[in-house]
Tab-separated table of C-alpha atoms and ligand atoms in Angstrom:
chain	number	residue	atom	x	y	z
A	1	UNK	CA	-0.070	-0.079	0.078
A	2	UNK	CA	2.732	2.285	1.283
A	3	UNK	CA	4.986	1.429	-2.154
A	4	UNK	CA	1.849	1.864	-4.214
A	5	UNK	CA	1.225	5.634	-2.941
A	6	UNK	CA	5.143	6.449	-2.986
A	7	UNK	CA	5.144	5.235	-6.564
A	8	UNK	CA	2.011	7.202	-7.343
A	9	UNK	CA	3.414	10.318	-5.689
A	10	UNK	CA	6.835	10.029	-7.642
A	11	UNK	CA	5.029	9.606	-10.697
A	12	UNK	CA	2.663	12.516	-10.343
A	13	UNK	CA	5.928	14.770	-9.214
A	14	UNK	CA	7.539	13.441	-12.216
A	15	UNK	CA	4.997	14.195	-14.477
A	16	UNK	CA	4.958	17.904	-13.061
A	17	UNK	CA	8.585	18.279	-13.747
A	18	UNK	CA	8.310	17.176	-17.046
A	19	UNK	CA	5.415	19.393	-17.832
A	20	UNK	CA	7.150	22.727	-16.391
A	21	UNK	CA	10.856	21.770	-17.470
A	22	UNK	CA	10.411	19.333	-20.269
A	23	UNK	CA	10.555	22.000	-23.026
A	24	UNK	CA	13.983	23.763	-21.766
A	25	UNK	CA	15.555	20.300	-20.800
A	26	UNK	CA	14.779	18.883	-24.239
A	27	UNK	CA	15.805	21.864	-26.224
A	28	UNK	CA	18.759	23.557	-24.451
A	29	UNK	CA	20.298	20.285	-22.320
A	30	UNK	CA	19.680	17.188	-24.240
A	31	UNK	CA	20.223	18.691	-27.813
A	32	UNK	CA	22.466	21.096	-29.233
A	33	UNK	CA	20.990	24.277	-31.002
A	34	UNK	CA	22.267	24.628	-34.327
A	35	UNK	CA	23.452	28.189	-34.384
A	36	UNK	CA	25.262	29.980	-36.821
A	37	UNK	CA	28.850	31.289	-36.189
A	38	UNK	CA	27.265	34.612	-35.482
A	39	UNK	CA	24.045	36.619	-36.528
A	40	UNK	CA	23.210	40.440	-35.856
A	41	UNK	CA	19.647	41.769	-36.788
A	42	UNK	CA	21.093	44.992	-37.514
A	43	UNK	CA	23.565	43.777	-40.633
A	44	UNK	CA	26.388	41.580	-41.375
A	45	UNK	CA	28.025	40.970	-38.211
A	46	UNK	CA	31.593	41.131	-39.861
A	47	UNK	CA	31.224	44.858	-40.389
A	48	UNK	CA	28.519	46.223	-38.027
A	49	UNK	CA	29.982	44.469	-34.781
A	50	UNK	CA	33.314	45.033	-33.223
A	51	UNK	CA	35.154	43.615	-29.959
A	52	UNK	CA	35.922	46.331	-27.122
A	53	UNK	CA	39.093	45.066	-25.373
A	54	UNK	CA	41.517	46.590	-23.101
A	55	UNK	CA	44.898	45.590	-24.844
A	56	UNK	CA	46.891	46.623	-21.889
A	57	UNK	CA	45.811	44.552	-18.896
A	58	UNK	CA	43.320	42.222	-20.713
A	59	UNK	CA	41.251	42.288	-17.743
A	60	UNK	CA	37.935	43.028	-19.468
A	61	UNK	CA	37.079	39.437	-19.226
A	62	UNK	CA	34.193	37.361	-17.944
A	63	UNK	CA	31.855	40.448	-17.454
A	64	UNK	CA	28.602	38.991	-16.128
A	65	UNK	CA	26.801	42.492	-16.105
A	66	UNK	CA	26.745	45.663	-17.813
A	67	UNK	CA	24.457	48.429	-17.248
A	68	UNK	CA	24.029	52.128	-18.757
A	69	UNK	CA	25.074	55.213	-16.670
A	70	UNK	CA	22.766	57.757	-17.866
A	71	UNK	CA	23.434	61.500	-17.420
A	72	UNK	CA	20.621	63.981	-17.415
A	73	UNK	CA	20.520	67.648	-17.484
A	74	UNK	CA	18.398	70.045	-15.238
A	75	UNK	CA	15.555	69.430	-17.267
A	76	UNK	CA	15.796	65.726	-17.135
A	77	UNK	CA	16.900	65.201	-20.729
A	78	UNK	CA	19.594	62.690	-21.380
A	79	UNK	CA	23.052	64.224	-22.258
A	80	UNK	CA	25.410	61.471	-21.668
A	81	UNK	CA	25.365	57.332	-21.582
A	82	UNK	CA	28.180	55.589	-20.441
A	83	UNK	CA	28.457	51.677	-20.247
A	84	UNK	CA	29.965	50.373	-16.921
A	85	UNK	CA	31.126	46.851	-16.896
A	86	UNK	CA	31.559	44.457	-13.997
A	87	UNK	CA	34.149	41.832	-14.538
A	88	UNK	CA	35.793	38.906	-12.761
A	89	UNK	CA	38.793	37.338	-14.929
A	90	UNK	CA	39.092	34.762	-12.135
A	91	UNK	CA	35.595	33.657	-12.423
A	92	UNK	CA	36.828	30.307	-13.620
A	93	UNK	CA	38.224	29.628	-9.932
A	94	UNK	CA	35.530	31.342	-7.998
A	95	UNK	CA	31.958	31.267	-9.045
A	96	UNK	CA	29.393	30.782	-6.150
A	97	UNK	CA	26.387	29.930	-8.660
A	98	UNK	CA	28.040	27.352	-10.940
A	99	UNK	CA	31.352	26.519	-9.075
A	100	UNK	CA	34.129	25.940	-8.671
A	101	UNK	CA	34.952	27.585	-5.302
A	102	UNK	CA	38.844	27.216	-5.454
A	103	UNK	CA	40.703	30.493	-5.116
A	104	UNK	CA	38.640	33.778	-3.894
A	105	UNK	CA	41.946	35.952	-3.913
A	106	UNK	CA	42.083	37.715	-7.206
A	107	UNK	CA	39.744	40.751	-7.440
A	108	UNK	CA	37.616	41.402	-10.325
A	109	UNK	CA	37.356	44.766	-11.792
A	110	UNK	CA	35.043	47.746	-12.971
A	111	UNK	CA	35.426	49.466	-16.300
A	112	UNK	CA	33.785	52.557	-18.091
A	113	UNK	CA	33.359	52.398	-21.777
A	114	UNK	CA	32.450	55.816	-23.517
A	115	UNK	CA	30.574	55.115	-26.672
A	116	UNK	CA	31.438	58.901	-28.203
A	117	UNK	CA	35.105	58.175	-27.978
A	118	UNK	CA	35.232	54.585	-28.169
A	119	UNK	CA	37.318	54.318	-25.433
A	120	UNK	CA	37.506	52.013	-22.249
A	121	UNK	CA	38.743	52.949	-18.750
A	122	UNK	CA	39.581	51.160	-15.655
A	123	UNK	CA	37.332	52.529	-12.562
A	124	UNK	CA	39.555	52.379	-9.470
A	125	UNK	CA	37.751	51.373	-6.081
A	126	UNK	CA	38.478	54.332	-3.643
A	127	UNK	CA	38.377	53.363	-0.118
A	128	UNK	CA	37.740	49.594	-0.637
A	129	UNK	CA	38.440	47.570	2.483
A	130	UNK	CA	42.004	45.873	2.066
A	131	UNK	CA	40.962	42.461	3.067
A	132	UNK	CA	37.535	42.610	1.381
A	133	UNK	CA	36.866	40.403	-1.814
A	134	UNK	CA	35.483	41.940	-4.984
A	135	UNK	CA	33.674	39.674	-7.228
A	136	UNK	CA	31.052	41.338	-9.066
A	137	UNK	CA	27.795	40.030	-10.342
A	138	UNK	CA	24.522	42.002	-10.970
A	139	UNK	CA	24.796	45.619	-10.509
A	140	UNK	CA	22.643	49.079	-11.010
A	141	UNK	CA	23.479	52.557	-10.855
A	142	UNK	CA	20.844	55.282	-10.673
A	143	UNK	CA	21.223	58.081	-13.065
A	144	UNK	CA	23.067	61.423	-12.700
A	145	UNK	CA	20.831	64.203	-12.486
A	146	UNK	CA	22.429	67.866	-12.988
A	147	UNK	CA	25.913	66.639	-12.256
A	148	UNK	CA	24.973	64.849	-9.024
A	149	UNK	CA	26.449	61.893	-8.100
A	150	UNK	CA	25.056	58.435	-8.449
A	151	UNK	CA	24.804	55.455	-6.211
A	152	UNK	CA	25.929	52.282	-7.448
A	153	UNK	CA	24.962	48.768	-6.021
A	154	UNK	CA	26.862	45.757	-6.884
A	155	UNK	CA	26.310	41.810	-5.794
A	156	UNK	CA	29.775	40.676	-4.520
A	157	UNK	CA	30.491	36.823	-4.326
A	158	UNK	CA	32.711	37.558	-1.428
A	159	UNK	CA	34.360	34.397	0.219
A	160	UNK	CA	32.351	34.013	3.284
A	161	UNK	CA	29.238	35.159	2.185
A	162	UNK	CA	27.513	36.913	-0.584
A	163	UNK	CA	27.163	40.914	0.152
A	164	UNK	CA	25.916	43.998	-1.898
A	165	UNK	CA	28.401	46.698	-2.205
A	166	UNK	CA	27.413	50.415	-1.985
A	167	UNK	CA	29.682	52.884	-4.124
A	168	UNK	CA	29.332	56.464	-5.497
A	169	UNK	CA	30.420	57.731	-8.819
A	170	UNK	CA	30.912	61.216	-9.503
A	171	UNK	CA	30.543	62.512	-13.299
A	172	UNK	CA	32.894	64.884	-12.518
A	173	UNK	CA	35.385	61.896	-11.883
A	174	UNK	CA	34.053	59.061	-13.609
A	175	UNK	CA	36.496	56.857	-13.410
A	176	UNK	CA	36.540	56.716	-9.322
A	177	UNK	CA	34.080	54.393	-7.516
A	178	UNK	CA	34.025	55.760	-3.840
A	179	UNK	CA	33.380	52.585	-1.635
A	180	UNK	CA	30.192	53.610	0.885
A	181	UNK	CA	29.568	50.507	2.648
A	182	UNK	CA	29.016	46.857	2.641
A	183	UNK	CA	25.461	45.419	3.092
A	184	UNK	CA	25.102	41.977	4.844
A	185	UNK	CA	21.645	40.315	5.519
A	186	UNK	CA	21.045	36.847	6.671
A	187	UNK	CA	18.345	36.842	3.784
A	188	UNK	CA	21.380	37.140	1.233
A	189	UNK	CA	21.403	33.530	0.539
A	190	UNK	CA	22.540	33.836	-2.967
A	191	UNK	CA	21.982	37.415	-4.567
A	192	UNK	CA	22.025	37.716	-8.150
A	193	UNK	CA	20.747	40.975	-9.836
A	194	UNK	CA	19.556	44.079	-8.921
A	195	UNK	CA	17.265	46.749	-9.923
A	196	UNK	CA	17.062	50.087	-8.345
A	197	UNK	CA	13.890	51.913	-7.291
A	198	UNK	CA	14.973	54.776	-5.942
A	199	UNK	CA	19.049	55.989	-4.983
A	200	UNK	CA	18.566	53.982	-1.889
A	201	UNK	CA	16.463	51.156	-2.485
A	202	UNK	CA	16.352	48.194	-4.830
A	203	UNK	CA	14.780	44.718	-5.481
A	204	UNK	CA	17.217	41.799	-5.871
A	205	UNK	CA	16.761	38.424	-6.773
A	206	UNK	CA	18.187	35.394	-4.803
A	207	UNK	CA	18.881	32.649	-7.534
A	208	UNK	CA	19.038	29.501	-5.005
A	209	UNK	CA	18.197	28.457	-1.485
A	210	UNK	CA	20.622	25.488	-1.901
A	211	UNK	CA	24.075	26.930	-2.816
A	212	UNK	CA	27.502	25.835	-3.654
A	213	UNK	CA	28.430	27.070	-0.477
A	214	UNK	CA	26.750	24.161	1.299
A	215	UNK	CA	29.412	21.518	2.634
A	216	UNK	CA	30.287	18.832	0.080
A	217	UNK	CA	29.138	16.590	-1.098
A	218	UNK	CA	25.880	18.155	-0.798
A	219	UNK	CA	27.219	21.653	-2.148
A	220	UNK	CA	27.801	19.607	-5.369
A	221	UNK	CA	24.512	17.922	-5.998
A	222	UNK	CA	21.880	20.132	-4.565
A	223	UNK	CA	22.205	23.094	-6.397
A	224	UNK	CA	22.365	21.316	-9.548
A	225	UNK	CA	19.019	19.636	-8.817
A	226	UNK	CA	17.306	22.719	-7.876
A	227	UNK	CA	18.315	24.081	-11.370
A	228	UNK	CA	17.790	20.978	-13.277
A	229	UNK	CA	14.307	20.103	-11.629
A	230	UNK	CA	13.457	23.864	-11.489
A	231	UNK	CA	12.629	23.694	-7.852
A	232	UNK	CA	10.832	26.955	-7.047
A	233	UNK	CA	13.137	28.086	-4.259
A	234	UNK	CA	14.615	31.462	-5.693
A	235	UNK	CA	12.837	34.780	-4.519
A	236	UNK	CA	12.589	38.418	-5.178
A	237	UNK	CA	13.257	40.933	-2.108
A	238	UNK	CA	12.919	44.480	-1.790
A	239	UNK	CA	15.743	46.218	0.308
A	240	UNK	CA	15.812	49.884	1.200
A	241	UNK	CA	18.368	52.028	3.197
A	242	UNK	CA	16.927	54.287	5.976
A	243	UNK	CA	19.175	56.757	8.103
A	244	UNK	CA	20.010	55.401	11.582
A	245	UNK	CA	19.535	57.032	14.718
A	246	UNK	CA	21.948	54.756	16.340
A	247	UNK	CA	25.615	55.650	17.033
A	248	UNK	CA	26.958	52.278	15.732
A	249	UNK	CA	25.236	52.190	12.450
A	250	UNK	CA	24.960	54.709	9.681
A	251	UNK	CA	21.991	52.827	8.054
A	252	UNK	CA	19.169	50.669	8.826
A	253	UNK	CA	17.935	48.150	6.270
A	254	UNK	CA	14.549	46.958	5.695
A	255	UNK	CA	13.835	43.937	3.881
A	256	UNK	CA	10.821	42.616	2.358
A	257	UNK	CA	10.219	39.433	0.514
A	258	UNK	CA	8.193	40.586	-2.720
A	259	UNK	CA	7.751	37.401	-4.856
A	260	UNK	CA	8.537	33.915	-3.546
A	261	UNK	CA	8.959	30.299	-5.433
A	262	UNK	CA	10.548	31.576	-8.509
A	263	UNK	CA	12.769	28.802	-9.796
A	264	UNK	CA	16.359	30.020	-10.487
A	265	UNK	CA	15.510	34.029	-10.023
A	266	UNK	CA	18.112	35.491	-12.221
A	267	UNK	CA	17.956	38.683	-14.140
A	268	UNK	CA	15.594	41.472	-13.023
A	269	UNK	CA	14.592	44.865	-14.572
A	270	UNK	CA	12.305	47.716	-13.832
A	271	UNK	CA	10.079	49.308	-16.595
A	272	UNK	CA	11.003	52.733	-17.562
A	273	UNK	CA	7.378	53.531	-16.101
A	274	UNK	CA	8.288	51.883	-12.951
A	275	UNK	CA	4.847	50.090	-13.128
A	276	UNK	CA	6.426	46.406	-14.248
A	277	UNK	CA	9.062	44.432	-12.864
A	278	UNK	CA	10.352	41.488	-15.251
A	279	UNK	CA	12.382	38.539	-13.595
A	280	UNK	CA	14.098	35.989	-15.628
A	281	UNK	CA	13.434	32.469	-14.301
A	282	UNK	CA	16.455	30.624	-15.642
A	283	UNK	CA	15.666	26.937	-15.080
A	284	UNK	CA	12.282	27.462	-16.694
A	285	UNK	CA	13.190	29.178	-19.658
A	286	UNK	CA	10.582	32.007	-18.748
A	287	UNK	CA	10.355	35.636	-18.071
A	288	UNK	CA	7.988	36.542	-15.331
A	289	UNK	CA	6.390	39.580	-15.634
A	290	UNK	CA	4.944	41.622	-12.259
A	291	UNK	CA	2.834	44.495	-11.670
A	292	UNK	CA	4.783	46.748	-9.242
A	293	UNK	CA	2.249	48.244	-6.330
A	294	UNK	CA	3.442	51.931	-6.065
A	295	UNK	CA	2.795	52.248	-2.460
A	296	UNK	CA	4.470	48.981	-1.187
A	297	UNK	CA	7.114	46.406	-2.664
A	298	UNK	CA	4.683	43.784	-3.268
A	299	UNK	CA	4.601	42.467	-6.651
A	300	UNK	CA	1.358	40.821	-8.321
A	301	UNK	CA	2.595	38.213	-11.109
A	302	UNK	CA	0.775	39.439	-14.525
A	303	UNK	CA	2.014	36.922	-17.068
A	304	UNK	CA	4.892	34.967	-18.041
A	305	UNK	CA	7.082	34.872	-21.528
A	306	UNK	CA	8.944	31.819	-22.801
A	307	UNK	CA	12.389	32.515	-24.236
A	308	UNK	CA	14.518	30.148	-26.667
A	309	UNK	CA	17.346	29.645	-23.782
A	310	UNK	CA	18.096	29.909	-20.161
A	311	UNK	CA	17.688	33.675	-19.794
A	312	UNK	CA	20.427	35.365	-17.569
A	313	UNK	CA	20.179	39.063	-17.252
A	314	UNK	CA	17.408	41.400	-18.742
A	315	UNK	CA	17.302	45.317	-19.382
A	316	UNK	CA	14.368	47.366	-20.570
A	317	UNK	CA	15.573	49.809	-23.427
A	318	UNK	CA	14.218	53.293	-23.300
A	319	UNK	CA	11.119	52.330	-25.541
A	320	UNK	CA	10.093	49.889	-22.846
A	321	UNK	CA	11.097	47.017	-24.897
A	322	UNK	CA	12.723	44.084	-22.839
A	323	UNK	CA	16.300	42.731	-23.729
A	324	UNK	CA	16.730	39.166	-22.560
A	325	UNK	CA	20.089	37.262	-22.864
A	326	UNK	CA	20.982	33.956	-22.068
A	327	UNK	CA	22.467	30.639	-22.593
A	328	UNK	CA	21.007	28.330	-25.592
A	329	UNK	CA	22.989	25.248	-24.476
A	330	UNK	CA	23.536	24.309	-20.753
A	331	UNK	CA	26.083	21.416	-20.941
A	332	UNK	CA	28.373	23.655	-23.183
A	333	UNK	CA	28.330	26.591	-20.338
A	334	UNK	CA	29.174	24.079	-17.739
A	335	UNK	CA	32.193	22.742	-19.782
A	336	UNK	CA	33.416	26.299	-20.288
A	337	UNK	CA	32.866	26.995	-16.361
A	338	UNK	CA	34.879	23.923	-15.710
A	339	UNK	CA	37.695	25.191	-18.074
A	340	UNK	CA	37.682	22.241	-20.240
A	341	UNK	CA	40.002	22.671	-23.169
A	342	UNK	CA	38.405	24.051	-26.574
A	343	UNK	CA	34.915	24.122	-24.905
A	344	UNK	CA	32.791	27.068	-25.963
A	345	UNK	CA	29.298	28.213	-25.197
A	346	UNK	CA	26.862	29.685	-27.448
A	347	UNK	CA	24.958	33.201	-27.020
A	348	UNK	CA	21.481	34.374	-27.994
A	349	UNK	CA	19.772	37.753	-27.181
A	350	UNK	CA	16.142	38.316	-27.954
A	351	UNK	CA	13.963	41.764	-27.740
A	352	UNK	CA	10.466	41.485	-26.477
A	353	UNK	CA	8.392	44.514	-27.795
A	354	UNK	CA	4.971	45.039	-26.350
A	355	UNK	CA	2.178	44.449	-28.749
A	356	UNK	CA	-1.066	46.492	-29.096
A	357	UNK	CA	-4.479	45.001	-28.543
A	358	UNK	CA	-5.308	43.978	-32.038
A	359	UNK	CA	-1.679	42.657	-32.886
A	360	UNK	CA	-1.960	40.720	-29.740
A	361	UNK	CA	-4.962	38.721	-30.681
A	362	UNK	CA	-3.565	38.103	-34.279
A	363	UNK	CA	-0.181	36.660	-32.708
A	364	UNK	CA	-1.758	34.351	-29.900
A	365	UNK	CA	-0.464	30.904	-30.420
A	366	UNK	CA	1.372	31.787	-33.996
A	367	UNK	CA	4.115	29.290	-34.628
A	368	UNK	CA	5.957	31.458	-37.211
A	369	UNK	CA	7.577	34.541	-36.068
A	370	UNK	CA	11.387	35.813	-35.791
A	371	UNK	CA	11.867	34.376	-39.283
A	372	UNK	CA	15.081	36.438	-39.878
A	373	UNK	CA	17.200	34.669	-37.568
A	374	UNK	CA	19.007	31.358	-38.909
A	375	UNK	CA	17.943	29.818	-35.727
A	376	UNK	CA	14.198	31.112	-35.213
A	377	UNK	CA	13.082	31.435	-31.469
A	378	UNK	CA	9.971	30.159	-32.788
A	379	UNK	CA	11.199	26.729	-33.289
A	380	UNK	CA	11.638	26.704	-29.450
A	381	UNK	CA	8.415	28.743	-27.896
A	382	UNK	CA	5.138	29.435	-29.140
A	383	UNK	CA	4.408	33.232	-29.789
A	384	UNK	CA	2.729	35.126	-26.659
A	385	UNK	CA	-0.078	37.726	-27.205
A	386	UNK	CA	1.602	40.290	-25.185
A	387	UNK	CA	5.123	40.534	-26.902
A	388	UNK	CA	6.696	40.236	-30.003
A	389	UNK	CA	9.979	38.395	-29.663
A	390	UNK	CA	12.809	39.040	-32.116
A	391	UNK	CA	16.327	37.686	-32.010
A	392	UNK	CA	18.832	40.548	-31.882
A	393	UNK	CA	22.221	38.332	-31.731
A	394	UNK	CA	22.940	34.671	-31.678
A	395	UNK	CA	26.266	32.859	-32.069
A	396	UNK	CA	27.536	29.239	-31.548
A	397	UNK	CA	30.260	30.608	-29.536
A	398	UNK	CA	33.054	30.856	-32.007
A	399	UNK	CA	32.516	34.845	-32.575
A	400	UNK	CA	30.970	35.616	-29.268
A	401	UNK	CA	30.206	33.014	-26.396
A	402	UNK	CA	28.605	32.560	-23.000
A	403	UNK	CA	26.463	35.795	-23.521
A	404	UNK	CA	24.785	37.051	-19.938
A	405	UNK	CA	23.659	40.667	-20.462
A	406	UNK	CA	22.572	42.944	-23.661
A	407	UNK	CA	21.996	46.761	-23.453
A	408	UNK	CA	20.228	48.464	-26.507
A	409	UNK	CA	20.260	52.122	-26.676
A	410	UNK	CA	17.226	52.753	-28.429
A	411	UNK	CA	18.583	56.310	-29.754
A	412	UNK	CA	21.077	54.843	-32.022
A	413	UNK	CA	19.874	50.773	-32.003
A	414	UNK	CA	23.377	50.097	-30.945
A	415	UNK	CA	23.705	47.111	-28.652
A	416	UNK	CA	26.258	46.043	-26.226
A	417	UNK	CA	26.736	42.296	-25.228
A	418	UNK	CA	28.764	40.818	-22.244
A	419	UNK	CA	29.675	37.159	-21.703
A	420	UNK	CA	30.005	35.429	-18.505
A	421	UNK	CA	33.306	33.731	-19.739
A	422	UNK	CA	33.845	35.817	-22.800
A	423	UNK	CA	36.756	38.063	-23.316
A	424	UNK	CA	35.728	41.519	-24.150
A	425	UNK	CA	32.495	43.347	-24.884
A	426	UNK	CA	30.747	43.201	-28.102
A	427	UNK	CA	29.360	46.460	-29.550
A	428	UNK	CA	26.924	46.071	-32.785
A	429	UNK	CA	25.928	48.965	-34.400
A	430	UNK	CA	22.937	48.938	-37.280
B	501	NAG	C1	29.187	39.344	-44.550
B	501	NAG	O1	30.557	40.128	-44.986
B	501	NAG	C2	31.661	38.926	-45.190
B	501	NAG	C3	32.768	39.997	-45.355
B	501	NAG	O2	32.770	40.694	-46.221
B	501	NAG	C4	31.206	38.306	-46.398
B	501	NAG	O3	32.161	37.203	-46.336
B	501	NAG	C5	29.850	37.241	-46.107
B	501	NAG	O4	29.482	36.788	-47.135
B	501	NAG	C6	28.881	38.315	-45.672
B	501	NAG	N1	27.699	37.514	-45.057
B	501	NAG	C7	26.475	38.021	-45.443
B	501	NAG	C8	25.451	37.053	-45.165
B	501	NAG	O5	26.287	38.663	-46.427
B	502	NAG	C1	42.408	26.982	-17.269
B	502	NAG	O1	43.099	26.207	-18.127
B	502	NAG	C2	44.178	26.964	-18.910
B	502	NAG	C3	44.651	25.974	-19.903
B	502	NAG	O2	43.835	25.540	-20.650
B	502	NAG	C4	45.004	27.602	-17.343
B	502	NAG	O3	46.220	28.072	-18.115
B	502	NAG	C5	44.487	28.161	-16.837
B	502	NAG	O4	45.079	28.539	-15.378
B	502	NAG	C6	42.853	27.270	-16.135
B	502	NAG	N1	42.319	28.107	-15.258
B	502	NAG	C7	41.745	27.613	-14.194
B	502	NAG	C8	40.931	28.788	-13.439
B	502	NAG	O5	42.039	26.854	-13.727
C-alpha cells in the first residue's frame, strides 16, 4: 500500500517536472541548438560588430553584468550615456553559482566604456577595504541628474558570504568608484541581480536556496538538482536603506520578501515607467512579468513569456522593450565554467516588444515569428499575445560566447553584449 502510494506520488511529481521543465531540458540540455557562427539583426556582423578589449591589462574578461550610466541635465533630458562593466577574470576559479570555489583571492574589476570616444577606462575602487573580496555579479546605478553623484550597488560573491557593495560615482571623476558600505543580511543567501527603485532602494533576486556554499558533497549536488528540476526555491526581495538614529550604524536596512517561489530567479529589470518588474527564471526558460504596487514593494504576477534559451540578465530599453540574454546550451556553459580545453558556449539575445491589442489577438499561439534569424526563436517557444519576440544576436560561441547581458540604446539602436566567460564586450551598430 505504502509502496503504491509512494510510486504514485513519485510519478505525479515526475509529470509535474516534465510538464514544467520538459521544453527547456529537451531543447537546451539534451539537444545542441544548431546556431550560426554569428548573426546580428542590424546587418552583417563582420562589419557591424566590434570587440572592445583592454589590450594593456586584458582584464575586460568574464563580465557578467553591464549597465548604462545615464547623465541627465536639469530638465531631465539625456545628455550622456556611458557603459559600466563588472568583470571577474578569476571567475573560472571562483563562481558561487556554478562553481568552482577554489580561489577567491584575485579581485574583479569595473570598467567604463565611453561610446562617443570609443574608449574604455578602468574604474578605481576608492577606499575599498583592503581584505575585502571583490567578485562583481549583478549591479545597477542610479542616473546622474544635473551633475549630481550616482549610487551604485553591486552583488559581490565574497568568500564567506555574498554581500551587496555600495559605491558613489561622480560624473566629474567618472573613473573613481568611492566605496560607501557593505550590505550584509541573513536573507542574502544567493543574491544575483539588482534593479534600483530609488537612489537608496532596490529589488534583488536570490537565485538558489541550496547553494554551492553548502558543505560537500551536498554543495555539489543539491544546487544542480534545484536548477535542473526547476525547484521553485528562488525569490525576489526589496531592500531599502534608511538613516539610523543609533551611533553604531549609519543606516538601517529594511528587507521585504516581494515574490516567492521563482525557480532560479536571475536577471531583474524595472520598466521605464516603474509599473512593471521583469524577472528571469533561468531554469524554466521564462520571463516573469509582475505589476509593481506603487505604495508597497509587493508584486503581483501578471504573465510569463517563454524564451529560446536559459535567460540570464534582462534590461528594458528606453522604449519599454525588454532585452533578454541567455544560454542556449547548458552543458556547453558547464564545460566552459569547468575550464575544459576547447569548450565554447553559445550566445543568444532577443527583444520582447509589447504588442498593441489587435496585434495581440492575431499573434496568440502563432508558430511563425522571428523569421530573419538563422535559428528562429519560434522553433523553441510558441508566440505570446503580449510581446513580439525577435532575435538581436546569436552565436554558436565561436564569435562571441556565453552571453549574459545585452543593453540596447534605443536612440541609436546600438547593442552592447557581455559574456559570463567571454573576453571583451561586443558592440554592434545598425
Ligand atoms: C558578411 O561579410 C563578409 C565579409 O565581407 C562576407 O564574406 C559574407 O558573405 C557576408 N555575409 C552575408 C550574410 O552577407
Ligand atoms: C584554465 O585552463 C588553462 C589552460 O587551458 C590554464 O592556463 C588556466 O590556469 C586554467 N584556469 C583555471 C582557473 O583553472
